[in-house]
């Protein structure tokens, strides 16, 4: 029983990270209809920048994260401007390949700049606490709480501000948004900025319990793709719910099925979804 | 026997009924036209007949055979061809190469024939090439056979799309706005071409917004509005039909 | 000048040069690198057949490469089968798995297909990595035999192995050439252009796509089996996504959807990487942005770029010639065309 609760909490932690990454991915998909294969590289960059800010520049954890959000958000905007914007009219295969090019570059860049080793990120929240008889690290609690706060803020931004509602409007109907005078270029840039920022947050809060290395984004992005297919490509609540579903199935699967194969669980879910419904769950009807 | 007919054909997209209970018969060897305001469900109606969408209910019957559930490619094999509202040719290939593949469905050679370069493949390739030249000549584009499709004018693209449809050896062609985005004198040329198809024994069914042309060449017209058939008859009957006039004046008329 | 550089002549030139290459160099290292390049080319042709001619970007092909390699490795090392029997069986296994995967994967399209295959590739990698009783896991499979000889012909030296791989490569090129220039090839290209249009002209897109998918996994498997018998040691890393990204780089640089693209791209990138020496592990600092830039400016790579330039020049010449004959009418048409192209 204890193990079960412990694993449920682990699922909550992993799920929170996945949900943040998937949110960024789904926002970009909603706006531009591109699966951003380079999103995992943004996540990785987020981890490294926070780490560097802390170790090289001696910044406090939270300030380091803030810098990381800005920098990665900016990388996201650059990506949109330099790559995806020029490719918006091209056949769908091309934006995927372009994204892969960026991914390869960023990974090589990280390896060149920071080395291939696994590095650990010191966190001011290393202490262990007891809650309801459970032994938890502060960092894990922090992950869950921070993720929830970020999601609430994002939701408020999207629903309650004008700028946020333009993002929603554009993801629902691009041409319509253009017609009613929304500056689609600006919205696209903003979306990439948020998407990069979310990836940076996810990486920075999870890095202390995982590790920082050039390939750290690879598995995460794959799972984020599974999540947004599970939750419906472009759907914001879908990304959150999907994130927690995958988080829980993984942590439970690791305990009760096999720790070796826990990473397969997400892909297994995907294979089943696409076998049953090739256009993803919750896709709009017609063709 | 009725050549092609739809019975109670209905298509719903979510709550939106794009085609509502439409009974329609196509007259063989004639030019049949479908008109209606934007969003009336005309293209959807074509998509249902050609197997692109499966209807929510109703039937499509071609020469006595129920083709409602057949996949598009099987329907094409039966002799039902179509063009799209937006022409999607392969711009980087020549006009001839674009059209040659249109006769593929009448050939049998497979991958092994390709790898071994059998005589069957060579014969069928020749057959496809001849067919392509024949239909290009028919639509009056033989002089452009070697040109890249990307460099064609809108009217030439429309003609190429006709040629591609004709290369499948159809008995009936469904043309979705064949004269869309084409200037008036070119429209006349296309109208002539459709007449020529009928003369050759191919039944034509088209969607058009250009009323003058429709009134001149169509033998029979059906009017759709909000997915429903509101009128059907000869051009002069349609021209004087109260409901039709109202639909066009009240709705988003664009003719 | 470019007229000499058409695909037929490039292939002929390639055949001639590759035939004499081992005779003009005694450097076995060069021969080794070249043999590896040939092996990759076969896999890249597989990727090209699918992504280049039907438009379906499969990111699972490193997985099929690994299945071919491990098929051969396991059947020879663990089941002690004779080399060529194991070779044929490993191809059959790859093709069969390709068929099963294709049946499911091809129901999805575009993004879904790419994501699906990327995840599938990862599953294959993970299974190889974790199923230690079968694959030896991270320890890898050691002692894969070199190909059995036929009578006096042996494949123990670098040179003889080089020619064996070259033989298979030329076979693949021949098959590709014939497919692309057949009615089947035309059907595939029609599918790439527009699946809806292909369906309306009576092409069974489902069957054609499945055929191409299986054939392309077979090429990947062949490439993998040859790799295993050449390097004679394999680890799970050969199924990693890094491998598919390398293959994709070769293809994009050379020219996706072109016949000679895989040859040119693979040769160029592999030899350039060799020049980078110690910097090789950071090669993606150069090739990553190159990939992105090519897709933006020359989506059909070097081969496509050269063809376009050549075509434009020809069109210009034609216009000039025609202009002299009938200046009035043609100049009118010419002006119209220029506007369209611009
Ligand atoms: N694939 C689809 N999914 C959802 N709704 C669709 C789909 N295709 C068409 N519709 C809807 O069905 C209705 C009819 O559309 P359709 O394209 O058939 O009209 P149309 O008569 O061809 O118009 P136009 O003259 O503009 O071409 C429209 O409201 C459209 O939004
Ligand atoms: Mg329409």
mmCIF file of C-alpha atoms in Angstrom, chain A residues 29 33-35 37 82-84 86-87 90 92-105 108-113 115-116 218-219 222 225-226 228-229 233 259-264 267-268 270-272 274-280 283 287, chain C residues 51-52 55-57 59 104-120 122-124 126-132 196 199 240-242 245-246 248-249 252 256 279 281-289 291-292 295-297 299-300:
data_model
loop_
_atom_site.group_PDB
_atom_site.id
_atom_site.type_symbol
_atom_site.label_atom_id
_atom_site.label_comp_id
_atom_site.label_asym_id
_atom_site.label_seq_id
_atom_site.Cartn_x
_atom_site.Cartn_y
_atom_site.Cartn_z
ATOM 1 C CA UNK A 29 0.743 22.521 -32.967
ATOM 2 C CA UNK A 33 0.087 22.692 -37.296
ATOM 3 C CA UNK A 34 3.677 21.590 -37.088
ATOM 4 C CA UNK A 35 4.906 18.829 -34.845
ATOM 5 C CA UNK A 37 10.518 17.740 -33.270
ATOM 6 C CA UNK A 82 14.120 31.701 -39.286
ATOM 7 C CA UNK A 83 12.738 28.268 -40.023
ATOM 8 C CA UNK A 84 9.051 27.602 -39.594
ATOM 9 C CA UNK A 86 9.608 30.565 -44.271
ATOM 10 C CA UNK A 87 8.368 26.975 -44.508
ATOM 11 C CA UNK A 90 5.794 23.931 -47.929
ATOM 12 C CA UNK A 92 4.366 18.838 -44.533
ATOM 13 C CA UNK A 93 7.438 16.623 -44.758
ATOM 14 C CA UNK A 94 9.727 19.653 -44.917
ATOM 15 C CA UNK A 95 8.977 21.335 -41.618
ATOM 16 C CA UNK A 96 9.572 18.029 -39.862
ATOM 17 C CA UNK A 97 12.983 17.641 -41.458
ATOM 18 C CA UNK A 98 13.844 21.254 -40.713
ATOM 19 C CA UNK A 99 12.916 20.707 -37.077
ATOM 20 C CA UNK A 100 15.109 17.625 -36.964
ATOM 21 C CA UNK A 101 17.966 19.743 -38.319
ATOM 22 C CA UNK A 102 17.539 22.201 -35.455
ATOM 23 C CA UNK A 103 17.363 19.363 -32.963
ATOM 24 C CA UNK A 104 20.613 17.863 -34.242
ATOM 25 C CA UNK A 105 22.310 21.243 -34.144
ATOM 26 C CA UNK A 108 25.678 18.917 -30.952
ATOM 27 C CA UNK A 109 25.948 22.464 -29.636
ATOM 28 C CA UNK A 110 25.248 21.312 -26.080
ATOM 29 C CA UNK A 111 27.747 18.516 -26.366
ATOM 30 C CA UNK A 112 30.347 20.908 -27.730
ATOM 31 C CA UNK A 113 29.757 23.600 -25.134
ATOM 32 C CA UNK A 115 30.436 18.171 -22.792
ATOM 33 C CA UNK A 116 28.748 14.800 -23.118
ATOM 34 C CA UNK A 218 14.922 12.826 -26.554
ATOM 35 C CA UNK A 219 12.702 10.576 -24.506
ATOM 36 C CA UNK A 222 8.693 11.402 -27.683
ATOM 37 C CA UNK A 225 4.107 13.554 -28.627
ATOM 38 C CA UNK A 226 2.312 10.509 -27.306
ATOM 39 C CA UNK A 228 -0.689 15.241 -27.286
ATOM 40 C CA UNK A 229 -1.915 12.486 -29.562
ATOM 41 C CA UNK A 233 -3.326 17.528 -31.014
ATOM 42 C CA UNK A 259 11.260 -1.279 -14.598
ATOM 43 C CA UNK A 260 13.329 -2.104 -17.693
ATOM 44 C CA UNK A 261 10.443 -1.582 -20.023
ATOM 45 C CA UNK A 262 8.736 1.339 -18.287
ATOM 46 C CA UNK A 263 9.728 3.687 -21.095
ATOM 47 C CA UNK A 264 7.885 1.510 -23.575
ATOM 48 C CA UNK A 267 4.689 4.094 -26.851
ATOM 49 C CA UNK A 268 2.567 1.066 -26.340
ATOM 50 C CA UNK A 270 0.392 5.294 -28.705
ATOM 51 C CA UNK A 271 0.509 2.172 -30.863
ATOM 52 C CA UNK A 272 -2.852 1.137 -29.494
ATOM 53 C CA UNK A 274 -3.236 4.925 -33.579
ATOM 54 C CA UNK A 275 -4.187 1.371 -34.384
ATOM 55 C CA UNK A 276 -7.723 2.028 -33.284
ATOM 56 C CA UNK A 277 -7.931 5.631 -34.460
ATOM 57 C CA UNK A 278 -5.267 6.608 -37.021
ATOM 58 C CA UNK A 279 -6.029 10.312 -36.825
ATOM 59 C CA UNK A 280 -5.525 10.455 -33.086
ATOM 60 C CA UNK A 283 -9.672 14.439 -33.880
ATOM 61 C CA UNK A 287 -11.418 14.138 -43.697
ATOM 62 C CA UNK C 51 9.843 9.354 -48.030
ATOM 63 C CA UNK C 52 11.018 10.605 -51.407
ATOM 64 C CA UNK C 55 5.973 11.335 -49.097
ATOM 65 C CA UNK C 56 5.799 9.214 -45.937
ATOM 66 C CA UNK C 57 8.672 10.123 -43.620
ATOM 67 C CA UNK C 59 11.669 7.513 -38.620
ATOM 68 C CA UNK C 104 -0.905 -0.410 -38.864
ATOM 69 C CA UNK C 105 1.334 2.617 -39.364
ATOM 70 C CA UNK C 106 0.098 3.456 -42.854
ATOM 71 C CA UNK C 107 -3.397 3.994 -41.583
ATOM 72 C CA UNK C 108 -2.076 7.267 -40.215
ATOM 73 C CA UNK C 109 -0.703 10.138 -42.250
ATOM 74 C CA UNK C 110 1.791 12.992 -42.220
ATOM 75 C CA UNK C 111 2.582 14.065 -38.642
ATOM 76 C CA UNK C 112 0.951 11.045 -37.118
ATOM 77 C CA UNK C 113 2.929 8.723 -39.319
ATOM 78 C CA UNK C 114 6.211 10.447 -38.495
ATOM 79 C CA UNK C 115 5.525 10.438 -34.751
ATOM 80 C CA UNK C 116 4.251 6.877 -34.843
ATOM 81 C CA UNK C 117 7.328 5.592 -36.636
ATOM 82 C CA UNK C 118 9.658 7.612 -34.416
ATOM 83 C CA UNK C 119 8.119 5.934 -31.373
ATOM 84 C CA UNK C 120 8.194 2.568 -33.070
ATOM 85 C CA UNK C 122 12.389 3.696 -30.155
ATOM 86 C CA UNK C 123 10.492 0.565 -29.149
ATOM 87 C CA UNK C 124 12.713 -1.525 -31.421
ATOM 88 C CA UNK C 126 14.604 -0.476 -26.386
ATOM 89 C CA UNK C 127 13.692 -4.109 -27.011
ATOM 90 C CA UNK C 128 17.159 -4.779 -28.442
ATOM 91 C CA UNK C 129 18.731 -3.006 -25.505
ATOM 92 C CA UNK C 130 16.763 -4.830 -22.827
ATOM 93 C CA UNK C 131 16.155 -8.316 -24.226
ATOM 94 C CA UNK C 132 19.524 -9.527 -23.073
ATOM 95 C CA UNK C 196 -6.898 12.305 -52.920
ATOM 96 C CA UNK C 199 -7.529 7.796 -55.378
ATOM 97 C CA UNK C 240 19.242 4.536 -32.066
ATOM 98 C CA UNK C 241 17.478 7.564 -33.492
ATOM 99 C CA UNK C 242 20.909 9.072 -34.206
ATOM 100 C CA UNK C 245 18.968 11.145 -38.436
ATOM 101 C CA UNK C 246 22.297 10.386 -40.110
ATOM 102 C CA UNK C 248 18.097 11.436 -43.258
ATOM 103 C CA UNK C 249 21.018 13.861 -43.528
ATOM 104 C CA UNK C 252 18.424 15.476 -47.754
ATOM 105 C CA UNK C 256 15.124 13.431 -51.494
ATOM 106 C CA UNK C 279 35.564 17.189 -34.659
ATOM 107 C CA UNK C 281 31.286 13.915 -32.959
ATOM 108 C CA UNK C 282 30.224 17.534 -33.379
ATOM 109 C CA UNK C 283 29.514 17.130 -37.097
ATOM 110 C CA UNK C 284 25.868 18.003 -36.535
ATOM 111 C CA UNK C 285 26.959 21.536 -35.659
ATOM 112 C CA UNK C 286 27.454 21.807 -39.400
ATOM 113 C CA UNK C 287 25.066 19.249 -40.844
ATOM 114 C CA UNK C 288 22.125 20.151 -38.602
ATOM 115 C CA UNK C 289 21.857 23.736 -39.874
ATOM 116 C CA UNK C 291 19.721 20.161 -43.211
ATOM 117 C CA UNK C 292 17.450 23.018 -42.195
ATOM 118 C CA UNK C 295 14.954 22.156 -46.749
ATOM 119 C CA UNK C 296 14.211 25.888 -46.900
ATOM 120 C CA UNK C 297 16.189 26.786 -50.004
ATOM 121 C CA UNK C 299 14.256 21.048 -50.679
ATOM 122 C CA UNK C 300 15.437 18.496 -53.211
#
